[in-house]
């Protein structure tokens, strides 16, 4: 008989672990209680739960991502898969960051949470947690089916660095617009095998822990104040900017705007162009309003999510790379986060 798989559940807080308090929902449920809500999982695997944090994920910081990576690294050989119970608000940032931090990952790391706390009658937490655990335990022979950082929510398993939170109240709260879902859970779980990441070389897990937070997001809108853009781009120590542009990567042609962009890129600030549209990719050569960004040193973020572009910049600069090196890596897919030709 096949041995039951061992899953480590890392509890970090969020709505899933919350109860009502005098001033709103607050994470309070212990990891032992989390497991008590889903006794059925004992039938499919052995789950051990650890309280890593107890936060509303709005308060998540890179220091907390490091704790998660360290826990996975420390217990890597003892478990077959990892599930992280996490608040939904910043789950896509954590999933993106973890995908870059866990180099050579070859076991599943599945983040999940819920829109209603586990203790509430109509909670979505039980199903999310049970299915995330089942997916983390799923093997094909000796190999885990999933070998990357994912988010499971409602019915879908999505690549973590391709996912965004898209609804503040629907149970179907996350989407992966530019990459197919990796599995769909209905009566049975269907895995989308051709789209699941497989590392070509089997190397030992290499955790990374350093981030540089001298990064900003500049979201364009008609009528932007030159003073605001100037202040942002002249922030002392600024190293990278994720610029959310219109359509296929277009931005205003105003002289003041392009001059500020040029001054920033000349100083070595890496400006990454991603689109405000949910689907599709940046293509700066398509319109003149995109081409002038290319001429002024802006690089393409292709079809990246904001969450992935921001955490990738923080990660690359945190690794001590030069601006030129960061530019190069931003335009390559490190772990399936963007669609680029090889
Ligand atoms: N504010 C909560 C959090 O992100 C929301 C949730 O978990 O759904 O921790």
CSV table of C-alpha atoms and ligand atoms in Angstrom, one decimal:
chain,number,residue,atom,x,y,z
A,1,UNK,CA,0.0,0.0,0.0
A,2,UNK,CA,1.2,3.5,-0.9
A,3,UNK,CA,2.2,5.6,2.1
A,4,UNK,CA,0.1,8.7,2.8
A,5,UNK,CA,1.7,11.9,1.7
A,6,UNK,CA,2.8,14.4,4.3
A,7,UNK,CA,1.7,18.0,3.9
A,8,UNK,CA,2.9,20.9,6.0
A,9,UNK,CA,0.2,23.6,6.5
A,10,UNK,CA,1.7,27.0,7.3
A,11,UNK,CA,-0.9,29.3,8.9
A,12,UNK,CA,-0.3,33.0,8.4
A,13,UNK,CA,-3.7,34.5,9.2
A,14,UNK,CA,-6.1,36.2,6.8
A,15,UNK,CA,-9.9,35.9,6.7
A,16,UNK,CA,-9.7,32.1,6.7
A,17,UNK,CA,-8.3,32.2,10.2
A,18,UNK,CA,-10.4,35.2,11.4
A,19,UNK,CA,-13.2,35.6,13.9
A,20,UNK,CA,-15.4,38.6,14.6
A,21,UNK,CA,-14.0,41.1,17.1
A,22,UNK,CA,-15.3,44.5,18.3
A,23,UNK,CA,-13.5,46.2,15.5
A,24,UNK,CA,-14.0,43.9,12.6
A,25,UNK,CA,-12.6,40.5,11.5
A,26,UNK,CA,-9.3,39.6,13.1
A,27,UNK,CA,-7.1,36.5,12.5
A,28,UNK,CA,-7.4,34.4,15.7
A,29,UNK,CA,-7.9,30.7,14.7
A,30,UNK,CA,-5.0,28.4,15.7
A,31,UNK,CA,-3.5,25.9,13.2
A,32,UNK,CA,-4.9,23.0,15.3
A,33,UNK,CA,-8.3,24.6,14.9
A,34,UNK,CA,-7.8,25.0,11.2
A,35,UNK,CA,-7.3,21.3,10.9
A,36,UNK,CA,-10.3,20.6,13.1
A,37,UNK,CA,-12.5,22.4,10.6
A,38,UNK,CA,-11.5,19.9,7.8
A,39,UNK,CA,-11.2,16.5,9.5
A,40,UNK,CA,-11.8,14.8,6.1
A,41,UNK,CA,-8.3,15.5,4.9
A,42,UNK,CA,-6.9,12.8,7.2
A,43,UNK,CA,-8.4,10.3,4.7
A,44,UNK,CA,-6.1,11.5,1.9
A,45,UNK,CA,-2.9,12.6,3.7
A,46,UNK,CA,-1.2,13.5,6.9
A,47,UNK,CA,-1.2,17.2,7.7
A,48,UNK,CA,0.9,18.9,10.2
A,49,UNK,CA,0.1,22.6,10.9
A,50,UNK,CA,2.4,25.3,12.1
A,51,UNK,CA,1.5,28.9,13.1
A,52,UNK,CA,4.0,31.0,11.2
A,53,UNK,CA,2.2,34.4,11.5
A,54,UNK,CA,-1.3,35.6,12.4
A,55,UNK,CA,-1.7,38.7,10.2
A,56,UNK,CA,-4.2,40.4,8.1
A,57,UNK,CA,-2.3,40.1,4.9
A,58,UNK,CA,-2.6,43.8,4.3
A,59,UNK,CA,0.3,43.9,6.8
A,60,UNK,CA,2.5,41.4,4.9
A,61,UNK,CA,6.1,42.6,4.3
A,62,UNK,CA,9.2,41.0,2.6
A,63,UNK,CA,10.3,39.9,6.1
A,64,UNK,CA,7.2,37.7,6.3
A,65,UNK,CA,7.9,36.2,2.9
A,66,UNK,CA,11.4,35.3,4.2
A,67,UNK,CA,9.8,33.4,7.2
A,68,UNK,CA,7.6,31.4,4.8
A,69,UNK,CA,10.6,30.5,2.5
A,70,UNK,CA,12.7,29.6,5.5
A,71,UNK,CA,10.0,27.3,6.9
A,72,UNK,CA,9.7,25.6,3.5
A,73,UNK,CA,13.5,25.2,3.2
A,74,UNK,CA,13.8,23.9,6.8
A,75,UNK,CA,11.1,21.2,6.3
A,76,UNK,CA,11.7,20.6,2.6
A,77,UNK,CA,12.9,17.0,2.9
A,78,UNK,CA,10.3,16.0,5.6
A,79,UNK,CA,7.2,16.8,3.6
A,80,UNK,CA,5.7,16.1,0.1
A,81,UNK,CA,4.0,19.4,-0.3
A,82,UNK,CA,3.3,22.7,1.4
A,83,UNK,CA,0.1,24.7,1.8
A,84,UNK,CA,0.0,28.3,3.0
A,85,UNK,CA,-3.2,29.6,4.5
A,86,UNK,CA,-3.0,33.3,3.7
A,87,UNK,CA,-5.1,36.5,3.6
A,88,UNK,CA,-6.4,37.2,0.1
A,89,UNK,CA,-5.5,40.9,-0.1
A,90,UNK,CA,-1.8,40.4,-0.8
A,91,UNK,CA,-1.8,36.7,-1.7
A,92,UNK,CA,-0.8,37.4,-5.3
A,93,UNK,CA,2.2,39.4,-4.1
A,94,UNK,CA,3.4,36.7,-1.7
A,95,UNK,CA,2.9,34.0,-4.4
A,96,UNK,CA,4.9,36.0,-6.9
A,97,UNK,CA,7.7,36.7,-4.4
A,98,UNK,CA,7.9,33.1,-3.3
A,99,UNK,CA,8.1,31.9,-6.9
A,100,UNK,CA,11.4,33.9,-7.3
A,101,UNK,CA,12.7,33.2,-3.8
A,102,UNK,CA,12.4,29.3,-4.1
A,103,UNK,CA,14.9,28.5,-6.8
A,104,UNK,CA,14.8,24.9,-8.1
A,105,UNK,CA,11.5,24.2,-6.3
A,106,UNK,CA,10.3,20.7,-7.2
A,107,UNK,CA,7.5,20.3,-4.7
A,108,UNK,CA,4.1,22.0,-4.6
A,109,UNK,CA,3.6,25.2,-2.6
A,110,UNK,CA,-0.1,26.1,-2.7
A,111,UNK,CA,-1.4,29.3,-1.3
A,112,UNK,CA,-5.1,29.5,-0.4
A,113,UNK,CA,-7.5,31.5,1.8
A,114,UNK,CA,-11.1,32.5,1.8
A,115,UNK,CA,-13.6,35.3,1.5
A,116,UNK,CA,-15.6,34.2,4.6
A,117,UNK,CA,-13.9,32.9,7.8
A,118,UNK,CA,-13.8,29.1,8.4
A,119,UNK,CA,-16.3,29.5,11.3
A,120,UNK,CA,-19.1,31.0,9.2
A,121,UNK,CA,-21.9,28.9,7.8
A,122,UNK,CA,-21.3,29.7,4.1
A,123,UNK,CA,-17.5,29.8,4.3
A,124,UNK,CA,-15.6,29.1,1.2
A,125,UNK,CA,-12.5,28.3,3.4
A,126,UNK,CA,-13.2,24.6,3.9
A,127,UNK,CA,-13.4,23.7,0.2
A,128,UNK,CA,-10.4,25.9,-0.6
A,129,UNK,CA,-8.3,24.4,2.1
A,130,UNK,CA,-9.3,20.8,1.4
A,131,UNK,CA,-8.7,21.0,-2.3
A,132,UNK,CA,-5.4,22.9,-1.9
A,133,UNK,CA,-4.2,20.1,0.4
A,134,UNK,CA,-5.4,17.4,-2.0
A,135,UNK,CA,-3.5,19.1,-4.9
A,136,UNK,CA,-0.4,19.4,-2.7
A,137,UNK,CA,-0.5,15.7,-2.0
A,138,UNK,CA,-1.2,14.7,-5.6
A,139,UNK,CA,1.5,12.6,-7.2
A,140,UNK,CA,2.1,10.9,-10.5
A,141,UNK,CA,4.2,7.9,-9.5
A,142,UNK,CA,7.0,9.3,-7.4
A,143,UNK,CA,6.7,12.9,-8.7
A,144,UNK,CA,4.5,15.6,-7.4
A,145,UNK,CA,2.1,16.7,-10.1
A,146,UNK,CA,2.7,20.4,-9.1
A,147,UNK,CA,6.2,21.6,-8.7
A,148,UNK,CA,5.7,25.3,-8.5
A,149,UNK,CA,4.2,28.1,-6.4
A,150,UNK,CA,0.4,28.3,-7.0
A,151,UNK,CA,-2.8,29.9,-5.7
A,152,UNK,CA,-5.9,27.7,-5.4
A,153,UNK,CA,-9.1,29.6,-5.1
A,154,UNK,CA,-12.8,28.5,-5.7
A,155,UNK,CA,-12.3,26.0,-8.5
A,156,UNK,CA,-9.0,26.9,-10.0
A,157,UNK,CA,-5.4,26.3,-9.5
A,158,UNK,CA,-3.3,29.1,-10.9
A,159,UNK,CA,0.4,29.9,-11.3
A,160,UNK,CA,1.1,32.2,-8.4
A,161,UNK,CA,3.1,34.8,-10.4
A,162,UNK,CA,0.3,35.0,-13.0
A,163,UNK,CA,-2.5,35.6,-10.6
A,164,UNK,CA,-4.3,38.8,-9.3
A,165,UNK,CA,-7.1,39.3,-6.8
A,166,UNK,CA,-10.0,40.6,-8.9
A,167,UNK,CA,-13.0,40.6,-6.6
A,168,UNK,CA,-13.5,42.0,-3.1
A,169,UNK,CA,-16.6,39.9,-2.5
A,170,UNK,CA,-17.0,37.0,-5.0
A,171,UNK,CA,-15.9,33.6,-4.0
A,172,UNK,CA,-14.3,33.5,-7.4
A,173,UNK,CA,-11.8,36.2,-6.3
A,174,UNK,CA,-8.6,35.4,-8.3
A,175,UNK,CA,-7.8,35.3,-12.0
A,176,UNK,CA,-4.9,34.3,-14.1
A,177,UNK,CA,-5.7,36.3,-17.3
A,178,UNK,CA,-2.6,35.7,-19.3
A,179,UNK,CA,-1.9,32.1,-18.5
A,180,UNK,CA,-4.2,29.1,-18.5
A,181,UNK,CA,-5.3,27.6,-15.2
A,182,UNK,CA,-3.1,24.7,-14.1
A,183,UNK,CA,-6.0,22.6,-12.7
A,184,UNK,CA,-9.7,22.9,-12.5
A,185,UNK,CA,-11.5,21.3,-9.5
A,186,UNK,CA,-15.1,20.1,-10.2
A,187,UNK,CA,-16.3,16.6,-9.3
A,188,UNK,CA,-12.7,15.5,-10.0
A,189,UNK,CA,-9.5,17.6,-10.4
A,190,UNK,CA,-8.4,18.0,-14.0
A,191,UNK,CA,-4.7,18.9,-14.4
A,192,UNK,CA,-3.7,21.0,-17.4
A,193,UNK,CA,-0.4,19.1,-17.7
A,194,UNK,CA,1.1,20.9,-20.8
A,195,UNK,CA,1.0,24.2,-18.9
A,196,UNK,CA,2.4,23.0,-15.5
A,197,UNK,CA,6.0,24.0,-14.9
A,198,UNK,CA,8.7,21.4,-14.9
A,199,UNK,CA,12.3,22.2,-14.1
A,200,UNK,CA,14.6,20.7,-16.7
A,201,UNK,CA,17.4,20.1,-14.2
A,202,UNK,CA,16.9,18.6,-10.8
A,203,UNK,CA,19.0,20.7,-8.5
A,204,UNK,CA,18.7,21.2,-4.7
A,205,UNK,CA,16.3,23.9,-3.5
A,206,UNK,CA,18.1,27.2,-3.2
A,207,UNK,CA,16.3,29.8,-1.0
A,208,UNK,CA,16.8,33.5,-1.6
A,209,UNK,CA,16.0,36.1,1.1
A,210,UNK,CA,17.0,39.5,0.1
A,211,UNK,CA,14.8,42.3,-1.3
A,212,UNK,CA,15.3,45.9,-2.2
A,213,UNK,CA,12.2,48.0,-1.7
A,214,UNK,CA,13.4,51.1,-3.6
A,215,UNK,CA,10.7,50.4,-6.2
A,216,UNK,CA,7.6,52.4,-7.1
A,217,UNK,CA,4.4,51.9,-9.2
A,218,UNK,CA,3.4,54.7,-11.6
A,219,UNK,CA,-0.1,54.3,-12.9
A,220,UNK,CA,-0.8,56.6,-15.8
A,221,UNK,CA,-4.1,58.5,-16.2
A,222,UNK,CA,-5.1,61.4,-18.4
A,223,UNK,CA,-4.3,64.7,-16.7
A,224,UNK,CA,-1.4,63.6,-14.5
A,225,UNK,CA,0.4,66.3,-12.6
A,226,UNK,CA,4.0,66.9,-13.8
A,227,UNK,CA,4.9,67.6,-10.2
A,228,UNK,CA,3.6,64.3,-8.9
A,229,UNK,CA,5.4,62.3,-11.7
A,230,UNK,CA,8.6,64.4,-11.1
A,231,UNK,CA,8.5,63.8,-7.4
A,232,UNK,CA,8.0,60.0,-7.9
A,233,UNK,CA,10.8,59.7,-10.5
A,234,UNK,CA,13.2,61.8,-8.4
A,235,UNK,CA,12.6,59.8,-5.2
A,236,UNK,CA,16.1,59.4,-3.6
A,237,UNK,CA,17.5,55.9,-4.1
A,238,UNK,CA,14.8,54.9,-6.4
A,239,UNK,CA,15.9,51.9,-8.5
A,240,UNK,CA,12.9,50.5,-10.4
A,241,UNK,CA,9.5,51.6,-11.5
A,242,UNK,CA,6.6,49.5,-12.7
A,243,UNK,CA,4.8,51.9,-15.1
A,244,UNK,CA,1.2,50.9,-15.8
A,245,UNK,CA,0.4,52.3,-19.2
A,246,UNK,CA,-2.6,52.3,-21.6
A,247,UNK,CA,-3.5,49.5,-24.0
A,248,UNK,CA,-0.5,47.8,-25.6
A,249,UNK,CA,2.0,49.9,-23.6
A,250,UNK,CA,1.2,53.5,-24.6
A,251,UNK,CA,1.8,56.7,-22.8
A,252,UNK,CA,1.3,60.5,-23.4
A,253,UNK,CA,3.7,62.2,-25.8
A,254,UNK,CA,4.0,65.4,-23.7
A,255,UNK,CA,7.5,66.8,-23.7
A,256,UNK,CA,7.7,67.2,-19.9
A,257,UNK,CA,6.7,63.5,-19.4
A,258,UNK,CA,9.2,62.0,-21.9
A,259,UNK,CA,11.9,64.3,-20.5
A,260,UNK,CA,11.3,63.0,-17.0
A,261,UNK,CA,11.4,59.4,-18.2
A,262,UNK,CA,14.6,60.0,-20.1
A,263,UNK,CA,16.3,61.6,-17.1
A,264,UNK,CA,15.3,58.6,-14.9
A,265,UNK,CA,16.4,55.9,-17.3
A,266,UNK,CA,19.7,57.8,-17.9
A,267,UNK,CA,20.3,57.6,-14.1
A,268,UNK,CA,19.9,53.8,-14.3
A,269,UNK,CA,16.4,53.6,-12.9
A,270,UNK,CA,14.8,50.6,-14.6
A,271,UNK,CA,11.3,51.5,-15.9
A,272,UNK,CA,9.2,48.4,-16.7
A,273,UNK,CA,6.2,49.0,-19.0
A,274,UNK,CA,3.1,46.9,-18.2
A,275,UNK,CA,-0.4,47.4,-19.4
A,276,UNK,CA,-3.4,48.5,-17.3
A,277,UNK,CA,-5.5,46.0,-19.3
A,278,UNK,CA,-6.2,42.7,-17.7
A,279,UNK,CA,-5.3,40.7,-20.7
A,280,UNK,CA,-2.7,41.0,-23.5
A,281,UNK,CA,0.9,42.1,-23.6
A,282,UNK,CA,2.9,45.3,-24.0
A,283,UNK,CA,4.2,45.9,-27.5
A,284,UNK,CA,5.9,49.3,-27.6
A,285,UNK,CA,6.5,49.2,-31.3
A,286,UNK,CA,2.8,49.1,-32.2
A,287,UNK,CA,2.0,52.8,-31.8
A,288,UNK,CA,4.0,56.0,-31.8
A,289,UNK,CA,2.8,56.6,-28.2
A,290,UNK,CA,4.5,53.3,-27.2
A,291,UNK,CA,7.5,53.7,-29.4
A,292,UNK,CA,8.7,56.9,-27.7
A,293,UNK,CA,8.9,55.0,-24.4
A,294,UNK,CA,11.2,52.5,-26.1
A,295,UNK,CA,13.3,55.4,-27.4
A,296,UNK,CA,13.6,56.8,-23.9
A,297,UNK,CA,15.0,53.6,-22.3
A,298,UNK,CA,11.8,52.0,-21.0
A,299,UNK,CA,11.8,48.2,-21.1
A,300,UNK,CA,8.8,45.9,-21.8
A,301,UNK,CA,7.2,44.0,-19.0
A,302,UNK,CA,5.3,41.9,-21.6
A,303,UNK,CA,2.2,40.3,-20.1
A,304,UNK,CA,3.3,40.6,-16.5
A,305,UNK,CA,0.9,41.2,-13.6
A,306,UNK,CA,1.8,44.2,-11.4
A,307,UNK,CA,2.3,41.9,-8.5
A,308,UNK,CA,4.9,39.9,-10.4
A,309,UNK,CA,6.7,42.9,-11.9
A,310,UNK,CA,7.0,44.6,-8.5
A,311,UNK,CA,8.3,41.6,-6.6
A,312,UNK,CA,10.6,40.6,-9.4
A,313,UNK,CA,12.2,44.1,-9.4
A,314,UNK,CA,12.5,43.9,-5.6
A,315,UNK,CA,14.1,40.5,-5.8
A,316,UNK,CA,16.5,41.3,-8.7
A,317,UNK,CA,17.8,44.5,-7.1
A,318,UNK,CA,17.9,42.7,-3.7
A,319,UNK,CA,20.2,40.1,-5.3
A,320,UNK,CA,22.7,42.9,-5.9
A,321,UNK,CA,22.4,43.0,-9.7
A,322,UNK,CA,23.3,46.1,-11.7
A,323,UNK,CA,20.6,48.1,-13.6
A,324,UNK,CA,21.8,46.5,-16.9
A,325,UNK,CA,21.5,43.0,-15.4
A,326,UNK,CA,18.1,43.7,-13.9
A,327,UNK,CA,16.9,45.0,-17.3
A,328,UNK,CA,18.1,41.8,-18.9
A,329,UNK,CA,16.4,39.5,-16.4
A,330,UNK,CA,13.2,41.5,-16.4
A,331,UNK,CA,12.9,40.6,-20.1
A,332,UNK,CA,13.4,36.9,-19.5
A,333,UNK,CA,11.0,34.4,-17.9
A,334,UNK,CA,12.7,33.2,-14.7
A,335,UNK,CA,9.9,30.9,-13.6
A,336,UNK,CA,7.0,31.3,-16.1
A,337,UNK,CA,6.0,34.7,-15.0
A,338,UNK,CA,5.9,36.3,-18.5
A,339,UNK,CA,5.3,35.1,-22.0
A,340,UNK,CA,8.5,35.7,-24.1
A,341,UNK,CA,9.9,33.8,-27.0
A,342,UNK,CA,12.9,31.7,-25.8
B,1,LIG,N1,-7.9,41.4,4.8
B,1,LIG,C1,-7.9,40.0,4.6
B,1,LIG,C2,-6.5,39.6,4.4
B,1,LIG,O1,-5.9,39.8,3.4
B,1,LIG,C3,-8.8,39.6,3.5
B,1,LIG,C4,-8.9,38.1,3.2
B,1,LIG,O2,-8.1,37.3,3.8
B,1,LIG,O3,-9.8,37.7,2.5
B,1,LIG,O4,-5.8,39.1,5.3
